Coordinates of C-alpha atoms and ligand atoms in Angstrom, one line a residue:
X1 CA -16.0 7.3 -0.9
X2 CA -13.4 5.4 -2.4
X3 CA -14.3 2.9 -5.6
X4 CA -12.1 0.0 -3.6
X5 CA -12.3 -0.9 0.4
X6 CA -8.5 -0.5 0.6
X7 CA -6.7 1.4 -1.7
X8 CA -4.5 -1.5 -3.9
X9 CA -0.5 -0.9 -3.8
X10 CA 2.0 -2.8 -6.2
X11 CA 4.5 -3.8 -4.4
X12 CA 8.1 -3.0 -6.5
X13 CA 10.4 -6.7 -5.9
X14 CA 7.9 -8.8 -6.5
X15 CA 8.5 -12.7 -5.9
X16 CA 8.6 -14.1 -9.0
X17 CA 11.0 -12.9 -12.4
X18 CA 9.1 -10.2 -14.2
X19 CA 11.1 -12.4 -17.5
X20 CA 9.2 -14.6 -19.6
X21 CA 5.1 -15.5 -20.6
X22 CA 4.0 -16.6 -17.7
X23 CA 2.6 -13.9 -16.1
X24 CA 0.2 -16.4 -14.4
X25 CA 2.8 -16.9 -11.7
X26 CA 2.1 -13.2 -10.2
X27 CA -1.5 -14.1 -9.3
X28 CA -0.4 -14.6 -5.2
X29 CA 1.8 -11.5 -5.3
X30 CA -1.4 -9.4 -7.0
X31 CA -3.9 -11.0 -4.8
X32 CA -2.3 -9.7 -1.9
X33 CA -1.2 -6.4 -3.1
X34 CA -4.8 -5.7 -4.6
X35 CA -6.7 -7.0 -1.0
X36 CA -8.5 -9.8 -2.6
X37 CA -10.7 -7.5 -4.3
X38 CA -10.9 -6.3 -8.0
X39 CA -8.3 -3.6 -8.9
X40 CA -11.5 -2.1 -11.3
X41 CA -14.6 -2.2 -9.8
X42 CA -13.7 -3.4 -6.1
X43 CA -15.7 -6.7 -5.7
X44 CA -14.2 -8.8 -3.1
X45 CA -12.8 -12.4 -4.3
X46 CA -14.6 -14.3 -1.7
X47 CA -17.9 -15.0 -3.3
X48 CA -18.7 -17.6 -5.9
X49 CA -15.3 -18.7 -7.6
X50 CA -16.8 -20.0 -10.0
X51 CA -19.1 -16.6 -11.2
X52 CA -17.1 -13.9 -9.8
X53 CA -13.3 -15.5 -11.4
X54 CA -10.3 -13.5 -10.9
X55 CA -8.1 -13.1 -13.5
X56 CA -4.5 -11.3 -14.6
X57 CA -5.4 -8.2 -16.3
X58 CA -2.8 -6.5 -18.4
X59 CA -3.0 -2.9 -17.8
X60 CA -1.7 -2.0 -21.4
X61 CA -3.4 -4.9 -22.9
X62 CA -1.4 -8.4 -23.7
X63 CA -2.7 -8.2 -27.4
X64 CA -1.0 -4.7 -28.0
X65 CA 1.8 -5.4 -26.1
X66 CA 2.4 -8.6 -28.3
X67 CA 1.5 -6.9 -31.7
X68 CA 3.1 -3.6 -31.2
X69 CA 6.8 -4.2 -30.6
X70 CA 6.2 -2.8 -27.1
X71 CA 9.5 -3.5 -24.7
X72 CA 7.0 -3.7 -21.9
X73 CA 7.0 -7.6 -21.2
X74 CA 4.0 -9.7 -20.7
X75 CA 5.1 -10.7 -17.0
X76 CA 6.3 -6.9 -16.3
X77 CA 4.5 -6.4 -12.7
X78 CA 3.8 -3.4 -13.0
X79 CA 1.7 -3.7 -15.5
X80 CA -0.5 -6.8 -13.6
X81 CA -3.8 -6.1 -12.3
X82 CA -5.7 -8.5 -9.8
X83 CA -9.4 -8.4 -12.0
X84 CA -12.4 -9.7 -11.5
X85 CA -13.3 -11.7 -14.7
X86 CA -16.3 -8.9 -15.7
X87 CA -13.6 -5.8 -15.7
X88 CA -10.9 -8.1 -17.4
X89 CA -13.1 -9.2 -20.6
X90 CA -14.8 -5.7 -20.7
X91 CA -11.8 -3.8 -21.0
X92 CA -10.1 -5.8 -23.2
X93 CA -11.2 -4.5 -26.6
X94 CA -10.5 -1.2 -25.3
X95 CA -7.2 1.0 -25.6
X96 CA -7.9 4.0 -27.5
X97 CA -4.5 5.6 -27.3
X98 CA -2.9 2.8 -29.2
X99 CA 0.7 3.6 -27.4
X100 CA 2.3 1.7 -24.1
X101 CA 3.0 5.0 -22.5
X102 CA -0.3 6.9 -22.9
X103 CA -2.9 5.8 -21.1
X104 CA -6.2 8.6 -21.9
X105 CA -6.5 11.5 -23.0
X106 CA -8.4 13.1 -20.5
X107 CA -11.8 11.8 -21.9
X108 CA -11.0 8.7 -23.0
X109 CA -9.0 6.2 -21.8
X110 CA -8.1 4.5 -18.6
X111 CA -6.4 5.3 -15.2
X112 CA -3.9 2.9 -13.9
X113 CA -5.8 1.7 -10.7
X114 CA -2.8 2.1 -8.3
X115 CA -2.2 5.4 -9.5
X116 CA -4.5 8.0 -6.5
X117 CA -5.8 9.8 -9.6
X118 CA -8.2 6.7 -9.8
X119 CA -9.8 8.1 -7.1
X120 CA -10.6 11.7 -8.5
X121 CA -12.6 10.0 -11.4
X122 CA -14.4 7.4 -10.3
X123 CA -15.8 7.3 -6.3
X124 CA -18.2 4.8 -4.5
X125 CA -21.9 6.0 -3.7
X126 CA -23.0 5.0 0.0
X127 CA -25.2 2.2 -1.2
X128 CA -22.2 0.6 -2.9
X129 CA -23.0 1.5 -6.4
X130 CA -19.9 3.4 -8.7
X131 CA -20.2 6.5 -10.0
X132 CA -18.1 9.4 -12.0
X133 CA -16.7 12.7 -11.1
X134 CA -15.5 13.9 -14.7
X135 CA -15.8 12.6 -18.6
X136 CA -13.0 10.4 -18.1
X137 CA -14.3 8.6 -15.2
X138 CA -17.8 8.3 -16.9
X139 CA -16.2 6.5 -19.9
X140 CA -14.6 4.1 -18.1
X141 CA -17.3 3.3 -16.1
X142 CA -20.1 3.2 -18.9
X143 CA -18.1 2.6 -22.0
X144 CA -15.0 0.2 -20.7
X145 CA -15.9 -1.7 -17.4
X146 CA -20.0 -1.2 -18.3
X147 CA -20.5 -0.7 -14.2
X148 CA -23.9 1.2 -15.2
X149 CA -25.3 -2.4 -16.6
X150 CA -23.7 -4.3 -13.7
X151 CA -24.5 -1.9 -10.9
X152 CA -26.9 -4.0 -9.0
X153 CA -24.2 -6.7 -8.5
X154 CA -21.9 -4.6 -7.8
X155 CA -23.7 -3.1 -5.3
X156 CA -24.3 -6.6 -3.6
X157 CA -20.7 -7.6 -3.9
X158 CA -19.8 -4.6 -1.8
X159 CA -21.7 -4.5 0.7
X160 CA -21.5 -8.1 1.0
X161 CA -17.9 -7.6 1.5
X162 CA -18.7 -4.7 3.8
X163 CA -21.0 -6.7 6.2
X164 CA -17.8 -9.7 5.9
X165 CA -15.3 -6.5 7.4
X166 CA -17.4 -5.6 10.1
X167 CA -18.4 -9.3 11.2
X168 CA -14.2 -9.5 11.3
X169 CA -13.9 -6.8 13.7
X170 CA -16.4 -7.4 15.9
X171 CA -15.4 -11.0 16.4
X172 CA -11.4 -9.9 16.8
X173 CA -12.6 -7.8 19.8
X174 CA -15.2 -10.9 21.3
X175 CA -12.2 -13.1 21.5
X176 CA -10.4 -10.6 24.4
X177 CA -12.9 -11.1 26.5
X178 CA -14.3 -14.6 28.5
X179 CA -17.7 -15.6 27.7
X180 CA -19.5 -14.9 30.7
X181 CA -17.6 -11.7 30.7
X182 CA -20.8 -8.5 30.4
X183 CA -18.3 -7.2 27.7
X184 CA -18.1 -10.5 25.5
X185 CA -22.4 -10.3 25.6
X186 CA -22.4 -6.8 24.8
X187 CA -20.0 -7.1 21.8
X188 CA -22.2 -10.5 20.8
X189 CA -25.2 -8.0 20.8
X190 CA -23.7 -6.1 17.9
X191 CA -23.0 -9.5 15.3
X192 CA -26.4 -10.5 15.2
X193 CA -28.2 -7.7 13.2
X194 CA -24.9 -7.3 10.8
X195 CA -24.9 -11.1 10.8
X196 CA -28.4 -11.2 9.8
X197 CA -27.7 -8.8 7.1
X198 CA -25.0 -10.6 5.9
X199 CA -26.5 -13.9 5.4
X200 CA -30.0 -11.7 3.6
X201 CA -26.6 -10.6 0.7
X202 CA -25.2 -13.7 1.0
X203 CA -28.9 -15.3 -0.2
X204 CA -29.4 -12.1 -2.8
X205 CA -26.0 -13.2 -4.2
X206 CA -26.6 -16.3 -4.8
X207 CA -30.3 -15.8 -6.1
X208 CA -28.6 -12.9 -8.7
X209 CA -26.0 -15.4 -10.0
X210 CA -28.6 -18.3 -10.3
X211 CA -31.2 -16.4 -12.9
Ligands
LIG1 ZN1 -14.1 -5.8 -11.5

């Protein structure tokens, strides 16, 4: 499975100049172009502003881009990543290949997260932990992002968002029916168990983030 619900896609005109410092001003573009979820590690947006922040990550990071007479600007959208605040501070010490146009070397190093190689290195187990399929994919996800030491709320925070998905559907399909319709009280049947799960994560979450 993939590391990320919905696979994120930059789009190429995005609505603000890509001139100047403020890159801050890309944050609605991102948001939407990343699915309000983590470009990294997937966790959904929704939960806990104030624990689970989302930040402007800079692919090739701001402090090289500043310090090594790179022409690649500091509000250059294609080099923005919607990040939750864990992925952003972890990876920002790292960038082994010291150039704006390598990214790894094949063990070490990152994958752009738009790019579908991300995929072939890093996948999502079925109870919403993140694992690696090759070297590469294991530094990034023990040496850069640390998933291995965050795992259990990253498991949380996915199916947390999971449960929030399916609730979504199920409740787009009650609304085409009348309530004393046999379809409306056959499709309520189905919310209440993933309800009930949703509000047990919902609880866990907030438990985890409280210790
Ligand atoms: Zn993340």
């Amino acid at each position: 499975m993939s590391v990320r619900e919905t696979f994120p896609k930059r789009r190429t005109n995005p609505s603000k100049s890509e001139k100047g410092k403020n890159y801050q001003k890309h944050k609605p573009d991102l948001e939407e172009d990343f699915n309000h979820c983590c470009g990294y590690c997937g966790a959904f947006d929704g939960f806990g502003y104030t624990r689970t922040y989302f930040e402007i990550d800079h692919f090739v990071p701001k402090d090289f881009l500043m310090n090594s007479g790179s022409q690649i600007g500091l509000s250059k959208y294609s080099n923005l990543v919607y990040s939750c605040r864990f992925c952003n501070n972890n990876k920002s010490k790292h960038w082994p290949s010291q150039r704006d146009d390598v990214y790894h070397n094949g063990s070490i190093g990152f994958i752009e997260p738009c790019d579908p190689d991300y995929d072939n290195h890093l996948y999502r187990t079925s109870d919403g932990g993140i694992l690696w399929h090759t070297p590469l994919g294991k530094w990034m996800a023990t040496i850069a992002f640390k998933f291995d030491q965050r795992m259990e709320e990253i498991k949380l925070l996915w199916n947390y968002n999971k449960t929030r998905i399916a609730i979504e559907k199920i409740i787009e399909e009650l609304i085409n029916y009348p309530e004393d319709s046999s379809e409306y009280k056959e499709i309520e049947n189905k919310l209440n168990p993933i309800c009930k799960k949703h509000y047990f994560l919902q609880r866990q979450l907030a438990s985890f983030y409280n210790e």
